[in-house]
């Protein structure tokens, strides 16, 4: 089986654009959660979220004109804009710019989303009712389709290898990276651009999750405290938006061109709960089996896993179930590893979450640093004994690191990364 490494990374998140800036903010305990802007929240139950910070004053602010012209921006939903921006940064970071036909044919794209163009769907549904069908843009449908992030990236760079997409709710980003890694391992491509993108911080998305009692409505006056995984006062997740994209490359291919390597993808596991459309299996067996499959796939001794970037959404049920799954699988070693949730800083990016968290996990391996879980002031009793890295990042040995994602419908995914020593 061919080895697969990460040679490029790009992020657009509530903390801004760029991996370096994001990592500095995460490690220093900064939050990207604020009061929602850009639309009226007076009648909404939830008034906070992790929105992408726009601007041109700082290089970490998101400037849409640096990604597409204003005319082109009108033809895409924001999730496509975020995904393309992160992909541009990841490709630039990797240094992979194939010129010959064979290299382009061996480079593919797999970028997914949990919901896709929800904002555009909302806007156009309102328009057809208020102004009539002739006011609907001819670009409406392609502006919303989830696979169009992959389409735009492949068109921009002329990548003609596998062109695919993933839609598995909040597991999307992790599944996209894992599935793309398999394509490289099996020889379907030498390079894959993979990840997730999401932009659901809009009235329809926020109201839908609020009605499902999934997002918190208890911290509208204190936004930064809203996302608090494993804390006794947690009451639901905080919606976030953005994109995380990685460039995956066959190891010998990367080495031959002298590419820098962030980490190696050495494990990938999936499972289904077969239990409930929104709630995880109460005994955590689905999450445990996904993690177990990732270990088995990489033939990795579980005692070698030093860090887990948990799904950790800040929901009353999910946090406890994931902790139980980790305890059941790792046994006594669960108390020796560090486990944190970077969602505490940026909220839950739904289909982009797993990809962004994979990037933070790769940085944890590279820098030998476990990022913190913010707002962890009073640990849930059933989660005591774990090193949940409360409020402050910590230096530690990280040989292997795992990143977990679980989604509606009972879809679970885990990937494992390690530092490349040679």
mmCIF file of C-alpha atoms in Angstrom, residues 20-419:
data_model
loop_
_atom_site.group_PDB
_atom_site.id
_atom_site.type_symbol
_atom_site.label_atom_id
_atom_site.label_comp_id
_atom_site.label_asym_id
_atom_site.label_seq_id
_atom_site.Cartn_x
_atom_site.Cartn_y
_atom_site.Cartn_z
ATOM 1 C CA UNK A 20 -0.234 29.970 10.749
ATOM 2 C CA UNK A 21 -2.627 32.576 12.134
ATOM 3 C CA UNK A 22 -5.239 29.966 13.057
ATOM 4 C CA UNK A 23 -2.716 27.846 14.925
ATOM 5 C CA UNK A 24 -1.345 30.821 16.857
ATOM 6 C CA UNK A 25 -4.865 31.819 17.880
ATOM 7 C CA UNK A 26 -5.881 28.282 18.853
ATOM 8 C CA UNK A 27 -2.773 27.687 20.965
ATOM 9 C CA UNK A 28 -3.149 31.067 22.679
ATOM 10 C CA UNK A 29 -6.738 30.337 23.651
ATOM 11 C CA UNK A 30 -8.439 32.877 21.399
ATOM 12 C CA UNK A 31 -12.081 32.488 20.432
ATOM 13 C CA UNK A 32 -13.666 33.274 17.080
ATOM 14 C CA UNK A 33 -17.241 33.178 18.402
ATOM 15 C CA UNK A 34 -19.108 36.495 18.410
ATOM 16 C CA UNK A 35 -22.567 38.015 18.085
ATOM 17 C CA UNK A 36 -23.992 37.261 14.666
ATOM 18 C CA UNK A 37 -23.725 40.000 12.043
ATOM 19 C CA UNK A 38 -25.076 40.556 8.553
ATOM 20 C CA UNK A 39 -28.737 39.797 9.226
ATOM 21 C CA UNK A 40 -31.426 40.574 11.779
ATOM 22 C CA UNK A 41 -31.352 38.217 14.779
ATOM 23 C CA UNK A 42 -34.137 39.880 16.787
ATOM 24 C CA UNK A 43 -36.584 37.039 16.215
ATOM 25 C CA UNK A 44 -33.980 34.258 16.302
ATOM 26 C CA UNK A 45 -33.468 32.121 19.394
ATOM 27 C CA UNK A 46 -29.719 31.976 18.774
ATOM 28 C CA UNK A 47 -27.746 35.185 18.326
ATOM 29 C CA UNK A 48 -24.129 33.990 18.392
ATOM 30 C CA UNK A 49 -21.929 32.077 15.976
ATOM 31 C CA UNK A 50 -18.497 31.606 14.503
ATOM 32 C CA UNK A 51 -18.582 33.730 11.359
ATOM 33 C CA UNK A 52 -15.622 34.248 9.056
ATOM 34 C CA UNK A 53 -14.080 37.694 9.743
ATOM 35 C CA UNK A 54 -14.111 39.777 6.556
ATOM 36 C CA UNK A 55 -11.754 42.670 5.939
ATOM 37 C CA UNK A 56 -8.682 43.943 4.116
ATOM 38 C CA UNK A 57 -6.719 45.591 6.918
ATOM 39 C CA UNK A 58 -5.001 42.386 8.100
ATOM 40 C CA UNK A 59 -3.689 39.481 6.031
ATOM 41 C CA UNK A 60 -5.667 37.024 8.175
ATOM 42 C CA UNK A 61 -8.983 38.709 7.371
ATOM 43 C CA UNK A 62 -11.056 37.210 4.589
ATOM 44 C CA UNK A 63 -11.147 39.314 1.443
ATOM 45 C CA UNK A 64 -13.542 37.680 -1.054
ATOM 46 C CA UNK A 65 -12.140 39.796 -3.895
ATOM 47 C CA UNK A 66 -8.842 37.950 -3.502
ATOM 48 C CA UNK A 67 -10.647 34.726 -4.403
ATOM 49 C CA UNK A 68 -13.156 35.764 -7.075
ATOM 50 C CA UNK A 69 -14.230 38.923 -8.846
ATOM 51 C CA UNK A 70 -17.389 40.588 -7.481
ATOM 52 C CA UNK A 71 -19.271 39.390 -10.586
ATOM 53 C CA UNK A 72 -18.209 35.777 -10.036
ATOM 54 C CA UNK A 73 -19.043 35.959 -6.329
ATOM 55 C CA UNK A 74 -22.698 36.554 -7.218
ATOM 56 C CA UNK A 75 -22.726 33.161 -8.938
ATOM 57 C CA UNK A 76 -21.666 31.058 -5.949
ATOM 58 C CA UNK A 77 -22.801 30.435 -2.398
ATOM 59 C CA UNK A 78 -20.404 31.403 0.388
ATOM 60 C CA UNK A 79 -19.457 27.794 1.097
ATOM 61 C CA UNK A 80 -17.951 27.557 -2.398
ATOM 62 C CA UNK A 81 -16.095 30.833 -1.880
ATOM 63 C CA UNK A 82 -14.640 29.601 1.417
ATOM 64 C CA UNK A 83 -13.722 26.214 -0.040
ATOM 65 C CA UNK A 84 -12.001 27.729 -3.051
ATOM 66 C CA UNK A 85 -10.050 30.161 -0.853
ATOM 67 C CA UNK A 86 -8.808 27.388 1.447
ATOM 68 C CA UNK A 87 -7.938 25.214 -1.559
ATOM 69 C CA UNK A 88 -5.971 28.045 -3.161
ATOM 70 C CA UNK A 89 -3.970 28.450 0.043
ATOM 71 C CA UNK A 90 -3.411 24.694 0.360
ATOM 72 C CA UNK A 91 -2.232 24.301 -3.242
ATOM 73 C CA UNK A 92 0.056 27.313 -2.903
ATOM 74 C CA UNK A 93 1.397 25.929 0.377
ATOM 75 C CA UNK A 94 2.109 22.550 -1.219
ATOM 76 C CA UNK A 95 4.025 23.995 -4.156
ATOM 77 C CA UNK A 96 2.330 21.461 -6.441
ATOM 78 C CA UNK A 97 1.558 23.123 -9.772
ATOM 79 C CA UNK A 98 1.558 20.462 -12.482
ATOM 80 C CA UNK A 99 2.123 21.593 -16.039
ATOM 81 C CA UNK A 100 2.060 18.374 -18.077
ATOM 82 C CA UNK A 101 -1.089 16.433 -18.949
ATOM 83 C CA UNK A 102 -0.127 13.264 -17.090
ATOM 84 C CA UNK A 103 0.480 15.132 -13.816
ATOM 85 C CA UNK A 104 -2.848 16.971 -14.150
ATOM 86 C CA UNK A 105 -4.598 13.677 -14.871
ATOM 87 C CA UNK A 106 -3.051 12.229 -11.703
ATOM 88 C CA UNK A 107 -4.246 15.100 -9.489
ATOM 89 C CA UNK A 108 -7.805 14.958 -8.149
ATOM 90 C CA UNK A 109 -10.173 16.853 -5.876
ATOM 91 C CA UNK A 110 -12.547 15.646 -3.168
ATOM 92 C CA UNK A 111 -14.196 18.443 -1.208
ATOM 93 C CA UNK A 112 -17.537 18.018 0.537
ATOM 94 C CA UNK A 113 -20.099 19.898 2.598
ATOM 95 C CA UNK A 114 -22.715 18.889 5.095
ATOM 96 C CA UNK A 115 -25.449 21.203 3.825
ATOM 97 C CA UNK A 116 -24.055 23.168 0.874
ATOM 98 C CA UNK A 117 -25.728 26.319 -0.394
ATOM 99 C CA UNK A 118 -28.322 26.744 2.320
ATOM 100 C CA UNK A 119 -28.046 30.531 2.293
ATOM 101 C CA UNK A 120 -28.632 30.704 -1.448
ATOM 102 C CA UNK A 121 -31.557 28.289 -1.202
ATOM 103 C CA UNK A 122 -33.122 30.478 1.480
ATOM 104 C CA UNK A 123 -32.611 33.664 -0.532
ATOM 105 C CA UNK A 124 -33.939 32.242 -3.790
ATOM 106 C CA UNK A 125 -36.931 30.585 -2.128
ATOM 107 C CA UNK A 126 -37.856 33.988 -0.697
ATOM 108 C CA UNK A 127 -37.268 35.688 -4.057
ATOM 109 C CA UNK A 128 -39.542 33.362 -6.020
ATOM 110 C CA UNK A 129 -42.366 34.036 -3.548
ATOM 111 C CA UNK A 130 -41.923 37.807 -3.430
ATOM 112 C CA UNK A 131 -40.660 38.721 -6.922
ATOM 113 C CA UNK A 132 -41.541 35.773 -9.132
ATOM 114 C CA UNK A 133 -39.612 33.051 -10.994
ATOM 115 C CA UNK A 134 -38.008 35.409 -13.504
ATOM 116 C CA UNK A 135 -35.908 36.905 -10.718
ATOM 117 C CA UNK A 136 -34.150 33.617 -10.002
ATOM 118 C CA UNK A 137 -30.542 33.582 -11.207
ATOM 119 C CA UNK A 138 -29.602 31.031 -13.894
ATOM 120 C CA UNK A 139 -26.605 30.288 -11.672
ATOM 121 C CA UNK A 140 -28.805 29.371 -8.686
ATOM 122 C CA UNK A 141 -28.509 25.587 -8.986
ATOM 123 C CA UNK A 142 -24.721 25.395 -9.563
ATOM 124 C CA UNK A 143 -24.265 27.969 -6.786
ATOM 125 C CA UNK A 144 -25.696 25.479 -4.269
ATOM 126 C CA UNK A 145 -24.491 22.049 -5.389
ATOM 127 C CA UNK A 146 -22.094 20.492 -2.905
ATOM 128 C CA UNK A 147 -19.774 18.986 -5.519
ATOM 129 C CA UNK A 148 -19.243 22.404 -7.106
ATOM 130 C CA UNK A 149 -16.444 23.239 -4.650
ATOM 131 C CA UNK A 150 -14.504 20.362 -6.171
ATOM 132 C CA UNK A 151 -15.633 21.555 -9.592
ATOM 133 C CA UNK A 152 -14.363 25.109 -9.116
ATOM 134 C CA UNK A 153 -11.015 23.929 -7.735
ATOM 135 C CA UNK A 154 -10.453 21.448 -10.549
ATOM 136 C CA UNK A 155 -11.405 24.041 -13.185
ATOM 137 C CA UNK A 156 -9.139 26.699 -11.683
ATOM 138 C CA UNK A 157 -6.069 24.466 -11.707
ATOM 139 C CA UNK A 158 -6.884 22.058 -14.523
ATOM 140 C CA UNK A 159 -6.816 19.059 -12.178
ATOM 141 C CA UNK A 160 -8.337 16.195 -14.170
ATOM 142 C CA UNK A 161 -7.988 13.260 -11.795
ATOM 143 C CA UNK A 162 -10.839 11.948 -9.607
ATOM 144 C CA UNK A 163 -13.421 14.710 -9.106
ATOM 145 C CA UNK A 164 -15.595 13.697 -6.201
ATOM 146 C CA UNK A 165 -17.475 14.984 -3.190
ATOM 147 C CA UNK A 166 -18.633 13.766 0.215
ATOM 148 C CA UNK A 167 -21.891 14.505 2.059
ATOM 149 C CA UNK A 168 -21.990 12.864 5.487
ATOM 150 C CA UNK A 169 -23.236 15.672 7.737
ATOM 151 C CA UNK A 170 -20.636 16.543 10.381
ATOM 152 C CA UNK A 171 -18.366 13.654 9.356
ATOM 153 C CA UNK A 172 -17.916 15.088 5.867
ATOM 154 C CA UNK A 173 -14.484 16.697 6.254
ATOM 155 C CA UNK A 174 -12.907 13.632 7.841
ATOM 156 C CA UNK A 175 -14.519 11.262 5.347
ATOM 157 C CA UNK A 176 -13.299 13.420 2.445
ATOM 158 C CA UNK A 177 -9.695 13.320 3.663
ATOM 159 C CA UNK A 178 -9.840 9.618 4.486
ATOM 160 C CA UNK A 179 -11.474 8.646 1.208
ATOM 161 C CA UNK A 180 -9.061 10.810 -0.788
ATOM 162 C CA UNK A 181 -6.124 9.249 1.056
ATOM 163 C CA UNK A 182 -7.404 5.832 0.023
ATOM 164 C CA UNK A 183 -7.500 6.951 -3.616
ATOM 165 C CA UNK A 184 -3.848 7.894 -3.407
ATOM 166 C CA UNK A 185 -2.958 4.686 -1.583
ATOM 167 C CA UNK A 186 -4.730 2.566 -4.198
ATOM 168 C CA UNK A 187 -3.127 4.408 -7.096
ATOM 169 C CA UNK A 188 -6.178 6.269 -8.443
ATOM 170 C CA UNK A 189 -4.212 9.508 -8.095
ATOM 171 C CA UNK A 190 -0.814 10.730 -6.956
ATOM 172 C CA UNK A 191 -2.173 13.956 -5.425
ATOM 173 C CA UNK A 192 -5.621 14.776 -4.009
ATOM 174 C CA UNK A 193 -6.946 18.121 -2.796
ATOM 175 C CA UNK A 194 -9.404 17.222 -0.044
ATOM 176 C CA UNK A 195 -11.522 18.673 2.747
ATOM 177 C CA UNK A 196 -14.816 20.349 3.552
ATOM 178 C CA UNK A 197 -16.587 23.706 3.348
ATOM 179 C CA UNK A 198 -19.670 25.118 5.055
ATOM 180 C CA UNK A 199 -21.598 28.388 5.369
ATOM 181 C CA UNK A 200 -24.752 27.759 7.397
ATOM 182 C CA UNK A 201 -24.625 30.825 9.676
ATOM 183 C CA UNK A 202 -27.832 32.188 8.230
ATOM 184 C CA UNK A 203 -31.396 32.481 9.586
ATOM 185 C CA UNK A 204 -32.566 29.211 8.051
ATOM 186 C CA UNK A 205 -29.623 27.142 9.259
ATOM 187 C CA UNK A 206 -29.572 28.646 12.734
ATOM 188 C CA UNK A 207 -33.328 28.305 13.202
ATOM 189 C CA UNK A 208 -33.323 24.724 11.959
ATOM 190 C CA UNK A 209 -30.691 23.638 14.452
ATOM 191 C CA UNK A 210 -32.288 25.694 17.220
ATOM 192 C CA UNK A 211 -35.643 23.987 16.630
ATOM 193 C CA UNK A 212 -33.820 20.658 16.839
ATOM 194 C CA UNK A 213 -32.415 21.812 20.198
ATOM 195 C CA UNK A 214 -28.880 21.225 18.935
ATOM 196 C CA UNK A 215 -27.381 24.742 19.232
ATOM 197 C CA UNK A 216 -26.998 26.660 22.467
ATOM 198 C CA UNK A 217 -29.290 29.605 23.150
ATOM 199 C CA UNK A 218 -27.967 30.172 26.680
ATOM 200 C CA UNK A 219 -24.950 32.358 25.928
ATOM 201 C CA UNK A 220 -26.368 35.071 23.652
ATOM 202 C CA UNK A 221 -24.943 37.731 25.993
ATOM 203 C CA UNK A 222 -21.556 36.025 26.357
ATOM 204 C CA UNK A 223 -20.635 34.598 22.931
ATOM 205 C CA UNK A 224 -17.084 33.451 23.660
ATOM 206 C CA UNK A 225 -18.350 31.248 26.505
ATOM 207 C CA UNK A 226 -20.947 29.489 24.341
ATOM 208 C CA UNK A 227 -18.855 26.565 23.109
ATOM 209 C CA UNK A 228 -17.722 24.623 26.190
ATOM 210 C CA UNK A 229 -17.166 20.906 25.554
ATOM 211 C CA UNK A 230 -17.309 18.635 28.626
ATOM 212 C CA UNK A 231 -18.195 21.557 30.871
ATOM 213 C CA UNK A 232 -21.178 21.122 33.183
ATOM 214 C CA UNK A 233 -22.772 24.317 31.841
ATOM 215 C CA UNK A 234 -22.723 23.305 28.169
ATOM 216 C CA UNK A 235 -26.100 23.433 26.449
ATOM 217 C CA UNK A 236 -25.492 22.796 22.755
ATOM 218 C CA UNK A 237 -23.032 23.607 20.000
ATOM 219 C CA UNK A 238 -22.222 26.988 18.474
ATOM 220 C CA UNK A 239 -22.591 27.198 14.693
ATOM 221 C CA UNK A 240 -19.421 28.020 12.791
ATOM 222 C CA UNK A 241 -18.508 28.396 9.133
ATOM 223 C CA UNK A 242 -15.472 28.208 6.887
ATOM 224 C CA UNK A 243 -13.339 25.586 5.181
ATOM 225 C CA UNK A 244 -10.370 23.321 5.714
ATOM 226 C CA UNK A 245 -8.448 21.852 2.757
ATOM 227 C CA UNK A 246 -5.355 19.637 2.627
ATOM 228 C CA UNK A 247 -3.162 18.446 -0.209
ATOM 229 C CA UNK A 248 -2.591 14.714 0.092
ATOM 230 C CA UNK A 249 0.337 13.239 -1.797
ATOM 231 C CA UNK A 250 1.956 9.872 -2.330
ATOM 232 C CA UNK A 251 5.063 9.861 -0.149
ATOM 233 C CA UNK A 252 7.668 9.047 -2.812
ATOM 234 C CA UNK A 253 6.088 11.597 -5.151
ATOM 235 C CA UNK A 254 6.358 14.262 -2.442
ATOM 236 C CA UNK A 255 9.892 13.281 -1.518
ATOM 237 C CA UNK A 256 11.053 13.310 -5.137
ATOM 238 C CA UNK A 257 10.060 16.948 -5.550
ATOM 239 C CA UNK A 258 11.377 18.006 -2.139
ATOM 240 C CA UNK A 259 7.978 18.916 -0.721
ATOM 241 C CA UNK A 260 7.621 19.806 2.948
ATOM 242 C CA UNK A 261 5.582 17.261 4.881
ATOM 243 C CA UNK A 262 3.271 18.110 7.778
ATOM 244 C CA UNK A 263 2.205 14.593 8.726
ATOM 245 C CA UNK A 264 1.440 11.151 7.344
ATOM 246 C CA UNK A 265 -2.078 9.706 7.159
ATOM 247 C CA UNK A 266 -1.663 6.297 8.789
ATOM 248 C CA UNK A 267 -5.183 5.351 9.900
ATOM 249 C CA UNK A 268 -8.750 5.806 8.737
ATOM 250 C CA UNK A 269 -11.892 4.222 10.115
ATOM 251 C CA UNK A 270 -15.635 4.480 9.550
ATOM 252 C CA UNK A 271 -18.773 3.087 11.138
ATOM 253 C CA UNK A 272 -22.529 3.514 11.312
ATOM 254 C CA UNK A 273 -24.628 3.592 14.476
ATOM 255 C CA UNK A 274 -27.810 2.182 12.973
ATOM 256 C CA UNK A 275 -29.545 3.867 15.894
ATOM 257 C CA UNK A 276 -31.127 7.339 15.483
ATOM 258 C CA UNK A 277 -31.262 10.207 12.962
ATOM 259 C CA UNK A 278 -29.685 12.787 15.289
ATOM 260 C CA UNK A 279 -28.615 11.159 18.566
ATOM 261 C CA UNK A 280 -25.437 9.041 18.780
ATOM 262 C CA UNK A 281 -25.690 5.452 19.976
ATOM 263 C CA UNK A 282 -26.073 5.786 23.732
ATOM 264 C CA UNK A 283 -23.295 3.322 24.563
ATOM 265 C CA UNK A 284 -20.832 4.999 22.171
ATOM 266 C CA UNK A 285 -20.265 1.822 20.190
ATOM 267 C CA UNK A 286 -20.383 3.601 16.817
ATOM 268 C CA UNK A 287 -17.690 6.086 17.783
ATOM 269 C CA UNK A 288 -15.606 3.331 19.368
ATOM 270 C CA UNK A 289 -15.790 1.156 16.256
ATOM 271 C CA UNK A 290 -14.707 4.025 13.990
ATOM 272 C CA UNK A 291 -11.655 4.689 16.173
ATOM 273 C CA UNK A 292 -10.944 0.968 16.420
ATOM 274 C CA UNK A 293 -11.121 0.622 12.631
ATOM 275 C CA UNK A 294 -8.637 3.485 12.187
ATOM 276 C CA UNK A 295 -6.186 1.769 14.531
ATOM 277 C CA UNK A 296 -6.635 -1.555 12.766
ATOM 278 C CA UNK A 297 -6.267 -0.009 9.308
ATOM 279 C CA UNK A 298 -2.884 1.412 10.286
ATOM 280 C CA UNK A 299 -1.887 -1.564 12.475
ATOM 281 C CA UNK A 300 -1.293 0.928 15.287
ATOM 282 C CA UNK A 301 -0.899 0.022 18.934
ATOM 283 C CA UNK A 302 -3.484 2.107 20.808
ATOM 284 C CA UNK A 303 -0.920 2.924 23.517
ATOM 285 C CA UNK A 304 0.968 4.977 20.908
ATOM 286 C CA UNK A 305 -1.874 7.467 20.438
ATOM 287 C CA UNK A 306 -0.926 10.539 22.466
ATOM 288 C CA UNK A 307 -3.547 13.067 21.364
ATOM 289 C CA UNK A 308 -7.162 13.060 20.203
ATOM 290 C CA UNK A 309 -8.857 16.049 18.614
ATOM 291 C CA UNK A 310 -12.334 15.087 19.742
ATOM 292 C CA UNK A 311 -15.601 15.677 17.933
ATOM 293 C CA UNK A 312 -16.477 17.453 21.212
ATOM 294 C CA UNK A 313 -19.382 19.622 20.100
ATOM 295 C CA UNK A 314 -20.501 20.941 23.520
ATOM 296 C CA UNK A 315 -23.789 19.042 23.501
ATOM 297 C CA UNK A 316 -24.978 17.485 26.782
ATOM 298 C CA UNK A 317 -25.317 13.995 25.296
ATOM 299 C CA UNK A 318 -22.578 13.804 22.678
ATOM 300 C CA UNK A 319 -19.619 14.877 24.813
ATOM 301 C CA UNK A 320 -20.249 12.222 27.449
ATOM 302 C CA UNK A 321 -20.810 9.474 24.879
ATOM 303 C CA UNK A 322 -17.563 10.269 23.067
ATOM 304 C CA UNK A 323 -15.629 10.234 26.344
ATOM 305 C CA UNK A 324 -17.142 6.841 27.138
ATOM 306 C CA UNK A 325 -16.173 5.530 23.694
ATOM 307 C CA UNK A 326 -12.583 6.676 24.186
ATOM 308 C CA UNK A 327 -12.492 5.103 27.651
ATOM 309 C CA UNK A 328 -13.926 1.820 26.400
ATOM 310 C CA UNK A 329 -11.440 1.576 23.539
ATOM 311 C CA UNK A 330 -8.253 2.847 25.145
ATOM 312 C CA UNK A 331 -8.795 1.491 28.666
ATOM 313 C CA UNK A 332 -6.174 2.678 31.148
ATOM 314 C CA UNK A 333 -4.320 4.511 28.377
ATOM 315 C CA UNK A 334 -7.275 6.915 28.045
ATOM 316 C CA UNK A 335 -5.992 8.654 31.160
ATOM 317 C CA UNK A 336 -2.484 9.012 29.690
ATOM 318 C CA UNK A 337 -3.361 10.644 26.384
ATOM 319 C CA UNK A 338 -4.521 14.245 25.906
ATOM 320 C CA UNK A 339 -7.906 14.953 24.346
ATOM 321 C CA UNK A 340 -9.237 18.399 23.486
ATOM 322 C CA UNK A 341 -11.917 20.043 21.383
ATOM 323 C CA UNK A 342 -10.897 22.935 19.149
ATOM 324 C CA UNK A 343 -14.617 23.542 18.548
ATOM 325 C CA UNK A 344 -14.435 25.412 21.845
ATOM 326 C CA UNK A 345 -12.634 28.188 19.932
ATOM 327 C CA UNK A 346 -14.381 28.220 16.549
ATOM 328 C CA UNK A 347 -17.716 26.511 17.067
ATOM 329 C CA UNK A 348 -18.961 23.605 14.970
ATOM 330 C CA UNK A 349 -18.267 23.993 11.244
ATOM 331 C CA UNK A 350 -20.534 21.044 10.367
ATOM 332 C CA UNK A 351 -19.244 19.537 7.094
ATOM 333 C CA UNK A 352 -16.009 21.542 7.307
ATOM 334 C CA UNK A 353 -15.340 20.646 10.948
ATOM 335 C CA UNK A 354 -13.427 17.409 10.394
ATOM 336 C CA UNK A 355 -11.142 18.952 7.775
ATOM 337 C CA UNK A 356 -10.316 22.022 9.868
ATOM 338 C CA UNK A 357 -9.718 19.787 12.887
ATOM 339 C CA UNK A 358 -7.490 17.479 10.833
ATOM 340 C CA UNK A 359 -5.349 20.516 10.074
ATOM 341 C CA UNK A 360 -5.161 21.457 13.757
ATOM 342 C CA UNK A 361 -4.268 17.812 14.473
ATOM 343 C CA UNK A 362 -1.502 17.882 11.866
ATOM 344 C CA UNK A 363 -0.138 21.019 13.512
ATOM 345 C CA UNK A 364 -0.305 19.325 16.917
ATOM 346 C CA UNK A 365 1.860 16.518 15.534
ATOM 347 C CA UNK A 366 4.252 18.919 13.828
ATOM 348 C CA UNK A 367 4.635 21.248 16.808
ATOM 349 C CA UNK A 368 4.284 18.586 19.537
ATOM 350 C CA UNK A 369 1.615 20.717 21.171
ATOM 351 C CA UNK A 370 -1.888 19.810 22.336
ATOM 352 C CA UNK A 371 -4.337 22.680 21.748
ATOM 353 C CA UNK A 372 -6.660 23.636 24.605
ATOM 354 C CA UNK A 373 -10.345 23.125 25.301
ATOM 355 C CA UNK A 374 -11.655 26.594 26.083
ATOM 356 C CA UNK A 375 -14.340 27.357 28.688
ATOM 357 C CA UNK A 376 -13.696 24.094 30.515
ATOM 358 C CA UNK A 377 -14.231 25.477 34.005
ATOM 359 C CA UNK A 378 -16.297 22.725 35.646
ATOM 360 C CA UNK A 379 -15.637 19.312 34.137
ATOM 361 C CA UNK A 380 -18.576 16.951 33.760
ATOM 362 C CA UNK A 381 -18.238 14.337 36.509
ATOM 363 C CA UNK A 382 -18.327 11.389 34.125
ATOM 364 C CA UNK A 383 -15.428 12.935 32.180
ATOM 365 C CA UNK A 384 -13.129 13.530 35.139
ATOM 366 C CA UNK A 385 -9.758 11.794 34.936
ATOM 367 C CA UNK A 386 -9.199 12.617 31.272
ATOM 368 C CA UNK A 387 -6.573 15.181 30.284
ATOM 369 C CA UNK A 388 -8.960 17.475 28.411
ATOM 370 C CA UNK A 389 -6.321 20.234 28.183
ATOM 371 C CA UNK A 390 -8.513 22.820 29.957
ATOM 372 C CA UNK A 391 -8.124 26.425 28.808
ATOM 373 C CA UNK A 392 -4.391 26.300 28.069
ATOM 374 C CA UNK A 393 -2.425 24.390 25.427
ATOM 375 C CA UNK A 394 0.380 22.109 26.559
ATOM 376 C CA UNK A 395 3.655 20.841 25.147
ATOM 377 C CA UNK A 396 3.859 17.070 25.104
ATOM 378 C CA UNK A 397 5.112 14.159 23.045
ATOM 379 C CA UNK A 398 2.664 13.341 20.263
ATOM 380 C CA UNK A 399 3.645 10.235 18.316
ATOM 381 C CA UNK A 400 0.248 9.493 16.817
ATOM 382 C CA UNK A 401 -2.775 11.813 16.847
ATOM 383 C CA UNK A 402 -6.405 10.959 16.111
ATOM 384 C CA UNK A 403 -9.206 13.236 14.906
ATOM 385 C CA UNK A 404 -12.857 12.213 15.308
ATOM 386 C CA UNK A 405 -16.034 13.301 13.521
ATOM 387 C CA UNK A 406 -19.579 12.042 14.033
ATOM 388 C CA UNK A 407 -22.695 13.123 12.161
ATOM 389 C CA UNK A 408 -26.481 12.983 11.940
ATOM 390 C CA UNK A 409 -27.694 9.649 10.677
ATOM 391 C CA UNK A 410 -25.127 7.850 12.821
ATOM 392 C CA UNK A 411 -22.153 8.311 10.492
ATOM 393 C CA UNK A 412 -18.758 8.166 12.211
ATOM 394 C CA UNK A 413 -15.186 8.700 11.033
ATOM 395 C CA UNK A 414 -11.700 8.815 12.516
ATOM 396 C CA UNK A 415 -8.297 9.482 11.016
ATOM 397 C CA UNK A 416 -4.846 9.049 12.528
ATOM 398 C CA UNK A 417 -1.809 11.172 11.696
ATOM 399 C CA UNK A 418 1.844 10.752 12.624
ATOM 400 C CA UNK A 419 5.015 12.718 12.219
#
